XYZ file of C-alpha atoms in Angstrom:
692
model
C 0.000 0.000 0.000
C 1.551 3.266 -1.164
C 0.311 5.888 1.313
C 1.427 8.682 -1.019
C -1.153 7.597 -3.600
C -3.915 7.184 -1.028
C -3.395 10.265 1.101
C -5.955 12.983 0.444
C -7.415 11.171 -2.578
C -10.962 12.033 -1.438
C -10.165 15.638 -0.513
C -10.603 18.809 -2.548
C -7.086 19.689 -1.507
C -4.864 22.681 -2.080
C -3.250 20.776 -4.946
C -6.641 20.158 -6.593
C -7.642 23.784 -6.078
C -4.424 25.044 -7.640
C -4.928 22.691 -10.589
C -8.598 23.490 -11.274
C -8.976 27.182 -10.382
C -7.758 30.235 -12.339
C -4.595 31.604 -10.676
C -6.211 34.816 -9.409
C -9.163 32.857 -7.951
C -6.852 30.353 -6.292
C -4.747 33.126 -4.715
C -7.830 34.897 -3.404
C -9.142 31.647 -1.886
C -5.750 30.922 -0.352
C -5.702 34.346 1.299
C -9.144 33.641 2.759
C -8.096 30.204 3.932
C -4.789 31.175 5.478
C -5.230 34.810 6.447
C -8.941 35.149 7.092
C -9.650 37.729 4.364
C -13.270 38.055 3.206
C -14.461 35.620 0.532
C -15.386 37.303 -2.738
C -18.545 36.248 -4.718
C -16.636 35.513 -7.923
C -14.346 33.207 -5.955
C -17.287 31.233 -4.553
C -18.739 30.887 -8.066
C -15.541 29.469 -9.513
C -14.923 27.204 -6.527
C -18.463 25.772 -6.700
C -18.021 24.790 -10.346
C -14.586 23.248 -9.825
C -15.636 21.478 -6.619
C -18.695 19.907 -8.288
C -16.696 18.686 -11.297
C -14.037 17.208 -9.045
C -16.641 15.460 -6.840
C -18.572 14.011 -9.796
C -15.331 12.559 -11.174
C -15.077 10.675 -7.870
C -18.576 9.254 -8.019
C -20.514 11.896 -6.077
C -24.152 12.461 -7.016
C -25.105 14.613 -4.003
C -23.661 17.328 -1.823
C -24.203 18.095 1.839
C -23.384 20.899 4.220
C -21.586 18.945 6.948
C -21.963 20.626 10.324
C -21.523 19.907 14.015
C -24.591 20.661 16.137
C -24.362 20.550 19.911
C -24.758 16.753 19.986
C -21.084 15.645 19.840
C -21.770 14.134 16.399
C -22.143 15.561 12.890
C -25.181 16.234 10.718
C -26.154 17.185 7.183
C -28.909 16.722 4.616
C -28.009 15.629 1.105
C -29.162 17.307 -2.119
C -28.517 15.975 -5.611
C -26.458 17.860 -8.168
C -29.098 16.777 -10.693
C -31.529 19.526 -11.719
C -34.226 19.559 -14.443
C -33.081 20.454 -17.931
C -35.077 20.657 -21.128
C -37.530 17.876 -21.847
C -36.651 14.709 -19.920
C -33.020 15.680 -19.519
C -31.235 16.567 -16.325
C -28.177 18.708 -15.771
C -25.651 18.822 -12.920
C -25.841 22.108 -11.112
C -24.097 23.565 -8.052
C -24.216 27.325 -7.639
C -22.169 29.605 -5.421
C -25.290 30.085 -3.284
C -25.551 26.320 -2.785
C -21.878 26.266 -1.764
C -21.939 29.067 0.758
C -25.455 28.755 2.197
C -27.737 25.973 3.408
C -30.908 26.013 5.468
C -31.548 23.107 7.845
C -34.350 23.164 10.408
C -32.648 24.753 13.418
C -35.455 23.851 15.823
C -34.764 20.135 15.340
C -31.332 20.415 16.971
C -30.398 21.313 20.564
C -30.382 25.095 20.865
C -31.004 25.867 24.530
C -34.041 27.981 23.661
C -32.402 29.987 20.865
C -34.686 28.328 18.302
C -38.250 26.970 18.464
C -40.690 25.365 16.038
C -42.304 28.721 15.275
C -38.904 30.357 14.639
C -37.017 27.453 13.116
C -34.842 29.031 10.440
C -31.142 28.280 10.642
C -28.272 28.671 8.204
C -25.195 26.648 7.383
C -22.338 28.528 5.762
C -19.227 27.190 4.059
C -16.008 27.107 6.060
C -13.274 27.548 3.415
C -10.536 26.907 5.991
C -11.482 23.197 6.225
C -11.263 21.080 3.057
C -14.294 19.469 1.414
C -14.209 15.734 0.751
C -16.148 12.949 -0.979
C -17.690 10.236 1.178
C -20.252 7.554 0.316
C -21.206 9.149 -2.994
C -21.650 12.676 -1.634
C -19.577 15.841 -1.499
C -19.175 16.866 2.151
C -18.696 20.605 2.656
C -17.603 21.613 6.194
C -19.887 24.394 7.408
C -20.761 26.532 10.394
C -24.344 26.445 11.710
C -26.098 29.566 13.032
C -29.612 30.739 13.791
C -31.566 33.231 11.685
C -30.530 35.900 14.186
C -26.838 34.938 14.071
C -26.362 32.914 17.278
C -24.010 29.932 17.063
C -25.871 26.610 17.147
C -22.819 24.438 16.576
C -19.316 23.606 17.780
C -17.434 25.105 14.823
C -18.594 28.746 14.891
C -17.305 29.569 18.406
C -14.116 27.624 17.677
C -13.430 29.787 14.617
C -14.212 32.937 16.617
C -11.811 31.879 19.366
C -9.081 31.066 16.838
C -9.309 34.623 15.540
C -9.020 35.957 19.080
C -5.973 33.956 20.112
C -4.252 34.548 16.768
C -4.712 38.303 17.122
C -3.451 38.415 20.711
C -0.542 36.019 20.115
C 0.653 38.015 17.109
C 0.469 41.198 19.179
C 2.586 39.612 21.924
C 5.302 38.159 19.715
C 5.654 41.487 17.887
C 6.338 43.150 21.235
C 8.949 40.488 21.999
C 10.875 40.897 18.762
C 9.238 38.689 16.125
C 8.891 40.689 12.905
C 8.442 37.940 10.312
C 5.342 35.932 11.273
C 2.027 37.142 9.839
C -0.430 34.684 11.391
C -0.488 32.543 14.551
C -2.525 29.343 14.522
C -3.612 27.208 17.460
C -2.508 23.709 16.446
C -3.963 20.513 17.861
C -3.095 16.824 17.715
C -5.718 14.475 19.145
C -5.175 11.027 20.630
C -8.409 8.991 20.518
C -9.007 6.039 22.845
C -11.686 3.415 22.198
C -12.729 -0.180 22.900
C -13.425 -2.948 20.385
C -15.790 -5.815 21.208
C -17.232 -8.657 19.173
C -20.291 -7.493 17.228
C -22.403 -10.538 18.086
C -21.764 -10.086 21.803
C -22.463 -6.367 21.480
C -25.840 -6.999 19.839
C -26.887 -9.106 22.829
C -26.302 -6.252 25.289
C -29.100 -3.668 25.337
C -26.987 -1.372 27.505
C -24.121 -1.260 25.024
C -26.463 -0.651 22.098
C -28.469 2.143 23.730
C -26.013 3.645 26.218
C -22.541 2.782 24.953
C -21.550 1.304 28.326
C -22.312 -1.745 30.442
C -24.862 -1.021 33.164
C -24.266 -4.473 34.669
C -21.193 -6.686 34.875
C -19.321 -8.529 37.596
C -15.561 -8.031 37.852
C -13.773 -10.671 35.761
C -10.915 -12.769 37.225
C -8.431 -10.827 35.095
C -8.581 -7.176 34.198
C -5.471 -5.089 33.534
C -3.529 -6.117 36.632
C -0.620 -7.657 34.711
C 0.000 -4.574 32.543
C 0.285 -6.924 29.593
C -2.043 -5.218 27.126
C -0.543 -1.742 26.813
C 1.530 -1.597 23.599
C 1.360 -5.400 23.429
C 0.871 -7.568 20.369
C -2.105 -6.406 18.331
C -4.486 -9.281 17.641
C -5.013 -10.169 13.995
C -8.660 -9.145 13.895
C -7.882 -5.819 15.537
C -4.881 -5.285 13.256
C -7.101 -5.765 10.195
C -9.500 -3.161 11.576
C -6.658 -0.711 12.275
C -5.223 -1.186 8.797
C -8.523 -0.370 7.113
C -9.191 2.550 9.460
C -5.793 4.060 8.638
C -6.489 3.672 4.934
C -9.864 5.392 5.300
C -8.443 8.276 7.308
C -5.486 8.747 4.976
C -7.843 8.966 1.993
C -9.649 11.826 3.778
C -6.357 13.624 4.370
C -6.313 12.738 8.066
C -2.750 11.703 8.918
C -3.309 8.914 11.426
C 0.211 8.384 12.728
C 0.196 6.106 15.777
C -1.853 3.039 16.742
C -1.446 0.724 19.704
C -3.121 -1.286 22.425
C -4.111 0.747 25.469
C -3.942 -0.333 29.128
C -7.279 -2.151 29.468
C -8.119 -5.383 27.637
C -9.878 -4.612 24.327
C -8.854 -0.930 24.590
C -6.881 0.780 21.825
C -5.773 4.199 20.613
C -4.956 6.068 17.442
C -3.318 9.480 17.231
C -3.278 11.987 14.392
C -0.629 14.501 13.374
C -1.098 18.152 14.310
C -3.233 20.512 12.270
C -4.930 23.821 12.890
C -7.487 23.470 15.687
C -10.431 23.768 13.315
C -9.262 21.078 10.902
C -8.078 18.832 13.755
C -11.537 18.914 15.363
C -13.224 18.214 12.011
C -10.814 15.330 11.433
C -11.524 13.852 14.861
C -15.272 13.861 14.187
C -14.636 12.157 10.853
C -12.309 9.649 12.508
C -14.856 8.665 15.163
C -17.496 8.082 12.477
C -15.037 6.072 10.378
C -14.020 3.924 13.378
C -17.628 2.876 14.001
C -18.236 2.060 10.330
C -14.996 0.148 9.789
C -15.507 -1.821 13.012
C -18.888 -3.055 11.785
C -17.266 -4.347 8.579
C -14.962 -6.460 10.730
C -17.811 -7.847 12.894
C -16.690 -5.606 15.722
C -18.286 -2.735 17.628
C -16.266 0.402 18.406
C -17.169 1.817 21.829
C -16.381 5.491 22.336
C -18.040 5.878 25.733
C -15.825 7.224 28.510
C -16.384 4.168 30.745
C -17.760 1.129 28.902
C -16.583 -1.296 31.602
C -16.329 -0.870 35.354
C -13.054 -1.730 37.056
C -10.718 -1.064 34.112
C -9.507 2.101 32.436
C -11.952 4.408 30.770
C -11.322 6.157 27.463
C -10.320 9.759 26.933
C -9.301 12.104 24.187
C -5.900 13.718 24.766
C -5.801 17.194 23.271
C -2.217 18.203 22.443
C -2.173 21.975 21.988
C 0.378 24.493 20.789
C 0.651 27.762 18.878
C 2.396 27.875 15.501
C 3.107 30.602 12.977
C 2.675 30.760 9.225
C 6.465 30.726 8.821
C 6.914 27.459 10.708
C 7.650 28.452 14.312
C 6.273 26.479 17.237
C 5.926 29.151 19.918
C 5.963 26.516 22.680
C 9.330 25.109 21.623
C 11.773 26.027 24.428
C 14.835 25.911 22.219
C 18.306 25.073 23.567
C 18.190 27.992 26.032
C 14.619 28.474 27.304
C 15.817 30.979 29.893
C 16.642 33.310 26.981
C 13.521 32.551 24.915
C 11.252 35.445 25.858
C 8.295 34.298 23.740
C 8.396 30.819 25.291
C 8.594 32.233 28.813
C 5.671 34.574 28.156
C 3.533 31.737 26.814
C 4.471 29.445 29.681
C 3.354 32.117 32.139
C 0.188 32.709 30.094
C -0.796 29.055 30.381
C -0.188 29.073 34.136
C -2.394 32.143 34.547
C -5.101 30.805 32.225
C -5.412 27.364 33.823
C -5.635 28.843 37.312
C -7.963 31.738 36.527
C -10.334 29.743 34.330
C -10.157 26.248 35.800
C -13.951 26.207 35.928
C -14.191 26.693 32.153
C -11.665 23.959 31.426
C -13.626 21.617 33.687
C -16.842 22.652 31.938
C -15.370 21.785 28.542
C -14.959 18.163 29.660
C -18.256 17.820 31.524
C -20.730 15.133 30.492
C -22.490 12.210 32.142
C -20.022 9.692 30.714
C -16.919 11.527 31.902
C -18.221 11.550 35.484
C -17.485 7.800 35.551
C -13.929 8.318 34.287
C -12.303 11.378 35.868
C -10.232 10.427 38.891
C -10.438 6.683 38.231
C -8.117 4.164 36.571
C -5.481 6.404 34.990
C -7.763 9.310 34.115
C -6.782 12.674 35.600
C -8.804 13.932 38.562
C -11.379 16.714 38.356
C -8.887 19.120 39.996
C -7.253 21.389 37.413
C -3.502 21.629 37.888
C -0.664 22.191 35.464
C 2.491 20.089 35.133
C 5.677 21.820 33.988
C 8.277 19.444 35.369
C 10.872 20.261 37.978
C 13.324 22.028 35.680
C 10.853 24.431 34.043
C 9.156 25.112 37.366
C 12.547 25.885 38.880
C 13.304 28.151 35.922
C 10.129 30.202 36.420
C 10.653 30.376 40.164
C 14.245 31.522 39.722
C 13.245 34.198 37.197
C 10.549 35.367 39.584
C 13.102 35.607 42.401
C 16.298 36.872 40.776
C 15.752 37.277 37.063
C 17.949 34.678 35.349
C 18.993 31.053 35.462
C 21.041 29.034 32.985
C 19.194 25.958 31.877
C 20.121 22.682 30.163
C 18.065 19.527 29.852
C 21.008 17.151 29.563
C 21.466 13.866 27.728
C 20.044 10.421 28.366
C 22.711 8.043 29.681
C 21.715 4.375 29.838
C 25.020 2.882 30.974
C 25.144 0.677 27.858
C 27.894 1.674 25.420
C 26.099 0.259 22.356
C 22.951 2.324 22.905
C 22.794 5.843 21.460
C 22.943 8.976 23.598
C 20.422 11.718 22.852
C 19.150 14.992 24.252
C 16.357 14.609 26.802
C 13.181 16.679 26.813
C 12.966 19.667 29.115
C 10.554 17.837 31.422
C 9.451 14.370 32.397
C 5.982 13.156 31.417
C 3.294 13.143 34.091
C 0.392 10.947 32.962
C -1.614 11.794 36.071
C -1.759 15.515 35.279
C -4.838 16.963 33.581
C -2.768 19.658 31.844
C 0.855 18.745 31.229
C 3.719 20.338 29.319
C 5.300 17.612 27.195
C 8.296 19.168 25.472
C 6.793 21.594 22.935
C 3.047 21.465 23.645
C 0.501 21.122 26.397
C -1.497 17.918 26.706
C -5.022 18.424 28.031
C -6.037 14.935 29.175
C -9.466 15.501 30.722
C -11.628 15.270 27.590
C -13.961 12.310 27.327
C -13.544 9.983 24.362
C -17.052 10.600 22.973
C -16.893 14.382 23.234
C -16.284 16.857 20.464
C -12.888 18.477 20.995
C -14.210 21.810 19.728
C -15.491 23.225 23.027
C -12.261 22.409 24.878
C -10.213 24.153 22.198
C -12.635 27.074 22.116
C -12.064 27.501 25.846
C -8.292 27.083 25.531
C -8.065 29.672 22.768
C -10.199 32.182 24.645
C -8.569 31.947 28.067
C -5.130 32.084 26.471
C -6.155 35.145 24.454
C -7.145 36.784 27.738
C -3.742 36.170 29.324
C -1.832 37.251 26.221
C -3.941 40.413 26.065
C -3.116 41.215 29.686
C 0.610 40.616 29.160
C 0.744 42.670 25.950
C -0.924 45.598 27.704
C 1.865 45.651 30.266
C 4.634 45.206 27.700
C 3.327 48.077 25.566
C 3.607 50.414 28.546
C 7.103 49.282 29.543
C 10.363 51.027 28.702
C 12.374 47.831 29.205
C 10.254 44.996 27.834
C 12.614 42.214 28.823
C 12.612 43.398 32.417
C 8.836 43.803 32.320
C 8.527 40.209 31.117
C 10.460 39.094 34.200
C 8.027 41.115 36.305
C 5.120 39.413 34.523
C 6.594 35.989 35.301
C 7.116 37.025 38.932
C 3.526 38.266 39.303
C 2.140 35.182 37.582
C 4.019 32.850 39.898
C 2.877 34.851 42.917
C -0.793 35.024 41.892
C -1.232 31.720 40.050
C 1.742 29.490 40.920
C -0.545 27.457 43.202
C -1.873 25.659 40.103
C 1.538 24.104 39.299
C 1.773 20.554 40.612
C 4.424 18.115 39.436
C 3.523 15.205 41.708
C 1.076 12.308 41.638
C -2.410 13.629 40.910
C -3.913 10.236 41.852
C -2.653 10.400 45.432
C -5.344 11.123 48.051
C -2.909 13.560 49.636
C -3.174 15.735 46.515
C -6.911 16.220 47.092
C -6.137 17.592 50.549
C -3.228 19.698 49.293
C -5.325 21.112 46.431
C -8.005 22.135 48.913
C -5.363 23.923 51.004
C -4.218 25.758 47.877
C -7.792 26.807 47.130
C -8.054 24.823 43.860
C -11.606 23.744 42.936
C -12.493 20.043 42.817
C -15.651 19.779 40.738
C -16.284 16.027 40.628
C -19.751 16.159 39.052
C -20.647 17.588 35.659
C -23.866 18.974 37.051
C -21.838 21.490 39.066
C -19.423 22.200 36.214
C -22.221 23.451 33.948
C -22.659 26.455 36.237
C -19.440 27.981 34.869
C -21.489 29.284 31.940
C -23.497 31.474 34.306
C -20.594 33.143 36.119
C -20.208 36.830 35.375
C -16.431 36.661 34.851
C -16.861 33.998 32.178
C -19.755 35.756 30.445
C -17.605 38.888 30.287
C -14.598 36.947 28.970
C -16.438 35.294 26.099
C -18.287 38.495 25.220
C -15.106 40.604 25.222
C -13.400 38.332 22.697
C -16.535 37.826 20.589
C -16.652 34.054 21.158
C -20.036 33.683 22.895
C -22.681 36.221 23.753
C -24.242 35.896 27.227
C -27.341 34.439 25.542
C -25.221 31.831 23.741
C -23.511 30.897 27.022
C -26.809 30.360 28.813
C -28.153 28.388 25.870
C -25.129 26.078 25.940
C -25.589 25.464 29.621
C -29.196 24.499 28.905
C -28.086 22.134 26.124
C -25.477 20.482 28.355
C -28.008 20.096 31.150
C -30.616 18.660 28.797
C -28.131 16.143 27.408
C -27.054 15.134 30.917
C -30.660 14.465 31.950
C -31.577 12.614 28.754
C -28.492 10.388 28.820
C -29.143 9.307 32.404
C -32.868 8.855 31.787
C -32.050 6.489 28.942
C -29.579 4.598 31.139
C -32.145 4.227 33.926
C -34.807 3.017 31.485
C -32.378 0.539 29.881
C -31.384 -0.734 33.317
C -35.016 -1.291 34.291
C -35.692 -3.105 31.034
C -32.691 -5.420 31.368
C -33.281 -6.126 35.056
C -37.023 -6.735 34.709
C -37.055 -8.644 31.415
C -33.722 -10.478 31.449
C -31.832 -10.600 34.735
C -34.615 -11.046 37.319
C -36.447 -13.787 35.317
C -33.138 -15.585 34.688
C -32.254 -15.373 38.377
C -35.682 -16.717 39.354
C -35.293 -19.660 36.983
C -31.843 -20.421 38.313
C -33.048 -20.420 41.924
C -35.768 -22.846 40.864
C -33.227 -25.138 39.232
C -30.848 -24.918 42.186
C -33.690 -25.610 44.642
C -34.858 -28.632 42.636
C -31.313 -30.008 42.565
C -30.997 -29.470 46.325
C -34.324 -31.269 46.979
C -33.324 -34.129 44.687
C -30.055 -34.524 46.567
C -31.973 -34.581 49.873
C -34.328 -37.283 48.620
C -31.290 -39.307 47.674
C -30.050 -39.018 51.245
C -27.424 -36.387 50.544
C -27.767 -33.255 52.647
C -25.707 -30.311 51.400
C -25.454 -27.524 53.957
C -23.462 -25.483 51.426
C -26.293 -25.948 48.939
C -28.792 -24.548 51.409
C -26.581 -21.534 52.130
C -26.124 -20.980 48.402
C -29.880 -20.976 47.781
C -30.518 -18.689 50.733
C -27.931 -16.243 49.447
C -29.446 -16.362 45.970
C -32.876 -15.712 47.429
C -31.592 -12.752 49.420
C -29.974 -11.257 46.336
C -33.112 -11.821 44.293
C -35.230 -10.060 46.911
C -32.752 -7.192 46.920
C -32.835 -7.062 43.132
C -36.619 -6.887 43.111
C -36.724 -4.158 45.747
C -34.068 -2.168 43.863
C -36.065 -2.442 40.620
C -39.155 -1.138 42.401
C -37.242 1.779 43.946
C -35.698 2.773 40.635
C -39.050 2.542 38.867
C -40.716 4.744 41.486
C -38.017 7.393 41.227
C -38.186 7.313 37.423
C -41.936 7.879 37.675
C -41.323 10.859 39.962
C -38.769 12.187 37.490
C -41.392 12.234 34.752
C -43.585 14.492 36.874
C -40.882 17.138 37.335
C -40.632 20.195 35.111
C -37.409 21.883 34.115
C -34.005 20.343 33.551
C -32.379 21.709 36.731
C -35.038 19.988 38.854
C -34.751 16.776 36.840
C -30.947 16.800 37.076
C -31.078 17.293 40.834
C -33.509 14.388 41.229
C -31.308 12.161 39.093
C -28.229 12.963 41.152
C -29.845 12.479 44.561
C -32.184 9.556 43.823
C -31.803 7.799 40.478
C -28.019 7.412 40.392
C -27.938 5.836 43.894
C -30.858 3.583 42.855
C -28.905 2.447 39.799
C -25.815 1.703 41.879
C -27.834 -0.439 44.308
C -29.533 -2.380 41.530
C -26.247 -3.024 39.788
C -24.655 -4.245 43.014
C -27.370 -6.899 43.543
C -27.271 -8.027 39.908
C -23.472 -8.206 39.753
C -23.330 -10.238 42.964
C -25.905 -12.628 41.553
C -23.936 -12.983 38.312
C -20.777 -13.775 40.271
C -22.295 -16.836 42.016
C -24.792 -18.114 39.434
C -24.436 -20.681 36.641
C -22.980 -18.952 33.581
C -25.264 -20.983 31.335
C -28.253 -19.351 33.036
C -26.929 -15.786 32.712
C -28.809 -14.213 29.778
C -26.255 -11.625 28.587
C -22.541 -11.750 27.681
C -20.314 -11.154 30.691
C -17.069 -9.182 30.912
C -14.973 -12.187 29.901
C -17.040 -12.551 26.725
C -16.749 -8.855 25.977
C -13.152 -7.851 26.705
C -11.221 -11.114 26.472
C -12.675 -12.785 23.371
C -11.828 -10.966 20.168
């Protein structure tokens, strides 16, 4: 397989644009794409014609405006190129209006009250910064999605707004610190995506996996991940075939999937893609998640993207590797050989420290969902406490600058003690996999995102809070006579006001929870509390000042997040009741009957089994508990239906339904652990994670 021939073959790429567009049209489009200049009508007209011809050559009969509503998945309706001609003939037609504007029903998507059935108009509009592609016989055109009155109804629009803000503020800062060559600064993102693969037949027999994406029942198997033998281990043949096809699919869409490996838990895996601008990286991740589900089905597998499909083993996250790069190839987070002399790097390092501390609530919000509540703080996921890892050497560098102004710095070389092994330069810091926000050499890795979530909101938040810190720093530098000295003062003030957020130790340790509380760092363990960040005045002012969200858009997003939280958990509770009432309780009752008959038969034969009696009594006790737990959950679900308003529903779920679900699961899992496997009506954890 020659990757060079495959890569980007389904993408209306820069190469295709250069080939098919008149030179002046291509240059105008390139300026729009790379510099953000306004798109001209004649450019859209020429692009529409060339794009349609290119897509038809690749088998497309339809086109769709591909957008990302607030559902964590993508959407789009398809229209045919075919239009009526003379007589019985048809012609292919795709105008500039069709390229730049679409009109889906905005009231049919989550909007948090911004749209309703009687005011349903919404618009999609072409995003020329993200390339179009052909998929399943249709031309997919990445678009933003807004209401008739201009409010953002999607993930892309605020991301693009925030990219403008951080680019503007970063360029302002680097100009003040001596950079005269760069014209544009881009936030760049590389996303690592974790997922589970299970056998499709076993998946189809689990209602919870099909409807909820996670197991609502399941006793702990004899072997989980205790032996550390799955991480980066041999990839099984069936999984390898899936990975090979997934890579081929992603490469054809211009998504450079670079790394693939087994993750820590059995049946858990990961792929990682090369950096791109934040907008394109988020689009690519959405495309990759869709492709993973489709390719898995072809291989008789199911791809699980839930944050915690299985209790007792690692959950799945999405690691968001973030940096800032310039149009002339500079990574602004690269320390260089002498970071103590790299003023731009030091300013950005301080900006991240300030941003993470000042806006920890927004970073936590960007990772909040019902699924991630099961993952954060458990089995190798970072805790809900926002801290930043810099490593001992960089932390010491900032502290020394804050105290005395200068410190020579060198990372050193790796010495193994084996003459035959090569010596190479080490990174400036170690890698802390327990940290939610860690510096890893030339980027920051934000590890709190859930695997099913869109990465757009997290990057929108990152761009905006960083723009705020860069704006504050630039204001001080512009007023200073000696900018280098003022930068040292900025580092000193940042360490004094926000240094509490730096933590280089073990974030899993219970002592850290106590230490974080002493430092005054928030520990928001439940998403329901995290949603409130979108109502805080400081955050409303921040987003409004940088033109990312209006106050109305913030409140609408909180409503959407709250609605999703309630609906997800309502579905889980209903699925749990269905499985317990229609599968697990009847199976348990039958098994007790069989066990009791066997015990009576043994007694008639003169064999008295005291252990048999205890076993049946324990089964009966668990069955009674199961029945009572079903009744309690059903009653609380009925009460939930009578409540009005999502805040009231969410509160009831947290205080009543979630504890009910935990009790019911405990009884069912205990019963599974001591019952005959042949009588258990659904695949267990051994079937699911150990048999691919």
